[in-house]
Amino acid sequence: MSASVVRRAVCPGSFDPVTNGHLDIIGRAAGLYDEVIVAVLINKAKSSLFTVEERIDMLSEAVAEYPNVRIDSFYGLLVDYCRSQNIPVIVKGLRAISDFEYELQMAQMNRKLASVDTLFMPTNPEHSFLASSLVKEIATYGGDVSSLVPHLVLGRLLERLGR
Ligand code: PNS
């Protein structure tokens, strides 16, 4: 009898807030791995629109359709979190070549630090221009972001921005 191995992966990020681009990657990762942990970075140095708790709430609602996805947060090095949770793989979406250089550097560093591998997933071209920072900027000035974020996020975004 062979012991069954749980294939586990992490999708890390700031998710301030989660976008349709993130959800595309999370959903596809959920199809490849037994368990996917979406890990929100607690970054005290970076100001955010939503608190970590709010981001976790929105993510939890947005991924409710995937039974093998759960949301968590982490502080410090991603590889330390991976080690503590027994996660051998980081899944990252690549939107364009401009993402690649920095992502490659981090992937190689994470591999060097803790033998944690990174799987790069090309984003759906429909989302290749999408970034949380742009969503926030556009929404701040009254632009329409309804096709860029899940409906539940849109409501919270407009409420937070007083629109
Ligand atoms: O959504 P973001 O802000 O682009 O996500 C970046 C994130 C959280 C994946 C990255 O900054 C990260 O892994 N930070 C944790 C700190 C760390 O491990 N730094 C060393 C990287 S080699």
CSV table of C-alpha atoms and ligand atoms in Angstrom, one decimal:
chain,number,residue,atom,x,y,z
A,1,MET,CA,0.0,0.0,0.0
A,2,SER,CA,1.5,3.4,-1.0
A,3,ALA,CA,1.0,6.5,1.1
A,4,SER,CA,-0.9,9.2,-0.8
A,5,VAL,CA,0.9,12.4,-1.3
A,6,VAL,CA,-1.0,15.7,-1.3
A,7,ARG,CA,0.2,17.9,-4.1
A,8,ARG,CA,0.1,21.4,-2.5
A,9,ALA,CA,0.9,24.8,-4.0
A,10,VAL,CA,0.8,28.4,-2.9
A,11,CYS,CA,-0.4,31.5,-4.8
A,12,PRO,CA,1.2,34.4,-2.9
A,13,GLY,CA,0.5,38.1,-3.3
A,14,SER,CA,-0.8,41.3,-1.9
A,15,PHE,CA,-4.3,41.0,-3.3
A,16,ASP,CA,-5.2,44.6,-2.6
A,17,PRO,CA,-7.8,43.8,-3.9
A,18,VAL,CA,-8.1,40.4,-5.7
A,19,THR,CA,-8.7,40.9,-9.5
A,20,ASN,CA,-10.1,38.7,-12.2
A,21,GLY,CA,-6.5,38.1,-13.3
A,22,HIS,CA,-5.6,36.6,-9.8
A,23,LEU,CA,-8.8,34.4,-9.9
A,24,ASP,CA,-7.8,33.1,-13.3
A,25,ILE,CA,-4.5,31.9,-12.0
A,26,ILE,CA,-6.0,30.6,-8.7
A,27,GLY,CA,-8.7,28.6,-10.6
A,28,ARG,CA,-6.2,27.1,-13.0
A,29,ALA,CA,-3.8,26.2,-10.1
A,30,ALA,CA,-6.8,24.5,-8.3
A,31,GLY,CA,-7.2,22.2,-11.4
A,32,LEU,CA,-3.5,21.2,-11.2
A,33,TYR,CA,-2.9,20.7,-7.5
A,34,ASP,CA,-4.8,18.8,-4.7
A,35,GLU,CA,-4.7,21.8,-2.4
A,36,VAL,CA,-4.0,25.5,-3.2
A,37,ILE,CA,-3.3,28.0,-0.5
A,38,VAL,CA,-3.7,31.7,-1.4
A,39,ALA,CA,-1.3,33.5,0.9
A,40,VAL,CA,-1.8,37.2,1.5
A,41,LEU,CA,1.5,39.0,2.5
A,42,ILE,CA,1.3,41.0,5.7
A,43,ASN,CA,3.5,43.9,4.6
A,44,LYS,CA,3.8,46.6,7.3
A,45,ALA,CA,6.0,48.8,5.0
A,46,LYS,CA,3.4,49.1,2.2
A,47,SER,CA,0.2,51.1,2.6
A,48,SER,CA,-2.8,49.3,1.4
A,49,LEU,CA,-6.4,50.2,0.6
A,50,PHE,CA,-7.8,47.1,2.3
A,51,THR,CA,-6.7,45.5,5.6
A,52,VAL,CA,-5.3,42.0,5.4
A,53,GLU,CA,-8.6,40.8,7.1
A,54,GLU,CA,-10.7,42.5,4.4
A,55,ARG,CA,-8.5,41.1,1.6
A,56,ILE,CA,-8.9,37.6,3.1
A,57,ASP,CA,-12.7,38.0,3.4
A,58,MET,CA,-12.9,39.1,-0.3
A,59,LEU,CA,-10.7,36.3,-1.4
A,60,SER,CA,-12.6,33.7,0.6
A,61,GLU,CA,-15.8,34.8,-1.1
A,62,ALA,CA,-14.3,34.9,-4.5
A,63,VAL,CA,-12.8,31.4,-4.4
A,64,ALA,CA,-15.8,29.8,-2.7
A,65,GLU,CA,-16.5,27.7,-5.8
A,66,TYR,CA,-13.1,25.8,-5.4
A,67,PRO,CA,-13.3,23.3,-2.5
A,68,ASN,CA,-9.5,22.7,-2.6
A,69,VAL,CA,-8.5,26.4,-2.2
A,70,ARG,CA,-8.0,28.1,1.1
A,71,ILE,CA,-6.9,31.5,2.1
A,72,ASP,CA,-4.2,32.3,4.6
A,73,SER,CA,-1.8,35.2,5.4
A,74,PHE,CA,2.0,35.2,6.1
A,75,TYR,CA,4.6,37.5,7.4
A,76,GLY,CA,8.3,37.5,6.4
A,77,LEU,CA,9.8,35.2,3.8
A,78,LEU,CA,7.6,33.2,1.5
A,79,VAL,CA,10.0,30.2,1.7
A,80,ASP,CA,9.7,30.2,5.5
A,81,TYR,CA,5.9,30.0,5.1
A,82,CYS,CA,6.2,27.3,2.5
A,83,ARG,CA,8.5,25.3,4.8
A,84,SER,CA,6.0,25.7,7.7
A,85,GLN,CA,3.1,24.5,5.6
A,86,ASN,CA,4.9,21.8,3.6
A,87,ILE,CA,4.4,23.5,0.3
A,88,PRO,CA,7.0,22.7,-2.4
A,89,VAL,CA,5.6,24.9,-5.2
A,90,ILE,CA,4.8,28.6,-5.7
A,91,VAL,CA,2.4,29.4,-8.6
A,92,LYS,CA,2.8,32.8,-10.2
A,93,GLY,CA,1.0,34.4,-13.1
A,94,LEU,CA,3.1,36.0,-15.8
A,95,ARG,CA,1.4,38.9,-17.6
A,96,ALA,CA,4.3,40.0,-19.8
A,97,ILE,CA,8.0,39.9,-20.3
A,98,SER,CA,8.3,42.8,-18.0
A,99,ASP,CA,7.1,40.6,-15.1
A,100,PHE,CA,9.5,37.9,-16.1
A,101,GLU,CA,12.8,39.4,-15.0
A,102,TYR,CA,11.9,40.1,-11.4
A,103,GLU,CA,9.8,36.9,-11.1
A,104,LEU,CA,12.7,34.8,-12.4
A,105,GLN,CA,15.1,36.4,-9.9
A,106,MET,CA,12.7,35.7,-7.0
A,107,ALA,CA,12.1,32.2,-8.3
A,108,GLN,CA,15.8,31.4,-8.4
A,109,MET,CA,16.4,33.0,-5.0
A,110,ASN,CA,13.5,31.0,-3.4
A,111,ARG,CA,14.9,27.8,-5.0
A,112,LYS,CA,18.4,28.6,-3.6
A,113,LEU,CA,17.1,29.5,-0.2
A,114,ALA,CA,14.8,26.5,0.4
A,115,SER,CA,14.5,24.4,-2.8
A,116,VAL,CA,11.0,25.7,-3.3
A,117,ASP,CA,10.2,25.7,-7.0
A,118,THR,CA,8.1,28.2,-8.9
A,119,LEU,CA,5.6,27.4,-11.6
A,120,PHE,CA,5.0,30.3,-14.0
A,121,MET,CA,1.6,30.3,-15.6
A,122,PRO,CA,0.9,32.7,-18.5
A,123,THR,CA,-2.1,34.8,-17.7
A,124,ASN,CA,-5.1,34.7,-20.0
A,125,PRO,CA,-4.4,37.5,-22.5
A,126,GLU,CA,-7.7,39.0,-21.5
A,127,HIS,CA,-6.0,39.9,-18.2
A,128,SER,CA,-2.5,40.7,-19.4
A,129,PHE,CA,-2.8,44.4,-18.6
A,130,LEU,CA,-4.5,43.9,-15.2
A,131,ALA,CA,-3.0,45.0,-11.9
A,132,SER,CA,-4.6,45.8,-8.5
A,133,SER,CA,-2.7,49.2,-8.5
A,134,LEU,CA,-4.3,50.2,-11.8
A,135,VAL,CA,-7.8,49.0,-10.7
A,136,LYS,CA,-7.5,51.2,-7.6
A,137,GLU,CA,-6.3,54.2,-9.6
A,138,ILE,CA,-9.0,53.9,-12.2
A,139,ALA,CA,-11.7,53.4,-9.6
A,140,THR,CA,-10.4,56.4,-7.6
A,141,TYR,CA,-11.0,58.7,-10.6
A,142,GLY,CA,-14.4,57.2,-11.5
A,143,GLY,CA,-13.4,54.8,-14.2
A,144,ASP,CA,-15.3,51.6,-14.9
A,145,VAL,CA,-13.5,48.6,-13.3
A,146,SER,CA,-16.6,46.3,-13.3
A,147,SER,CA,-15.1,43.9,-15.8
A,148,LEU,CA,-11.8,43.7,-14.0
A,149,VAL,CA,-12.7,42.6,-10.5
A,150,PRO,CA,-15.4,40.2,-9.1
A,151,HIS,CA,-18.7,41.8,-8.3
A,152,LEU,CA,-18.2,41.5,-4.6
A,153,VAL,CA,-14.9,43.4,-4.8
A,154,LEU,CA,-16.4,46.1,-7.0
A,155,GLY,CA,-19.0,46.9,-4.3
A,156,ARG,CA,-16.3,47.1,-1.5
A,157,LEU,CA,-14.0,49.1,-3.7
A,158,LEU,CA,-16.6,51.7,-4.5
A,159,GLU,CA,-17.7,51.9,-0.9
A,160,ARG,CA,-14.1,52.3,0.3
A,161,LEU,CA,-13.5,55.1,-2.2
A,162,GLY,CA,-16.7,56.8,-1.2
A,163,ARG,CA,-18.3,56.4,-4.7
B,1,PNS,O1,1.1,40.8,-5.3
B,1,PNS,P1,2.6,41.2,-5.1
B,1,PNS,O2,2.7,42.3,-4.2
B,1,PNS,O3,3.2,41.4,-6.4
B,1,PNS,O4,3.2,39.9,-4.4
B,1,PNS,C1,4.6,39.8,-4.2
B,1,PNS,C2,5.0,38.7,-3.2
B,1,PNS,C3,4.1,38.8,-1.9
B,1,PNS,C4,4.7,37.4,-3.9
B,1,PNS,C5,6.5,38.8,-2.9
B,1,PNS,O5,6.7,40.2,-2.5
B,1,PNS,C6,6.9,37.9,-1.8
B,1,PNS,O6,7.1,36.7,-1.9
B,1,PNS,N1,7.2,38.5,-0.6
B,1,PNS,C7,7.6,37.8,0.6
B,1,PNS,C8,9.0,38.2,1.1
B,1,PNS,C9,10.0,37.4,0.5
B,1,PNS,O7,10.0,36.2,0.5
B,1,PNS,N2,11.0,38.0,-0.1
B,1,PNS,C10,12.1,37.4,-0.8
B,1,PNS,C11,11.8,37.0,-2.3
B,1,PNS,S1,13.1,36.2,-3.1
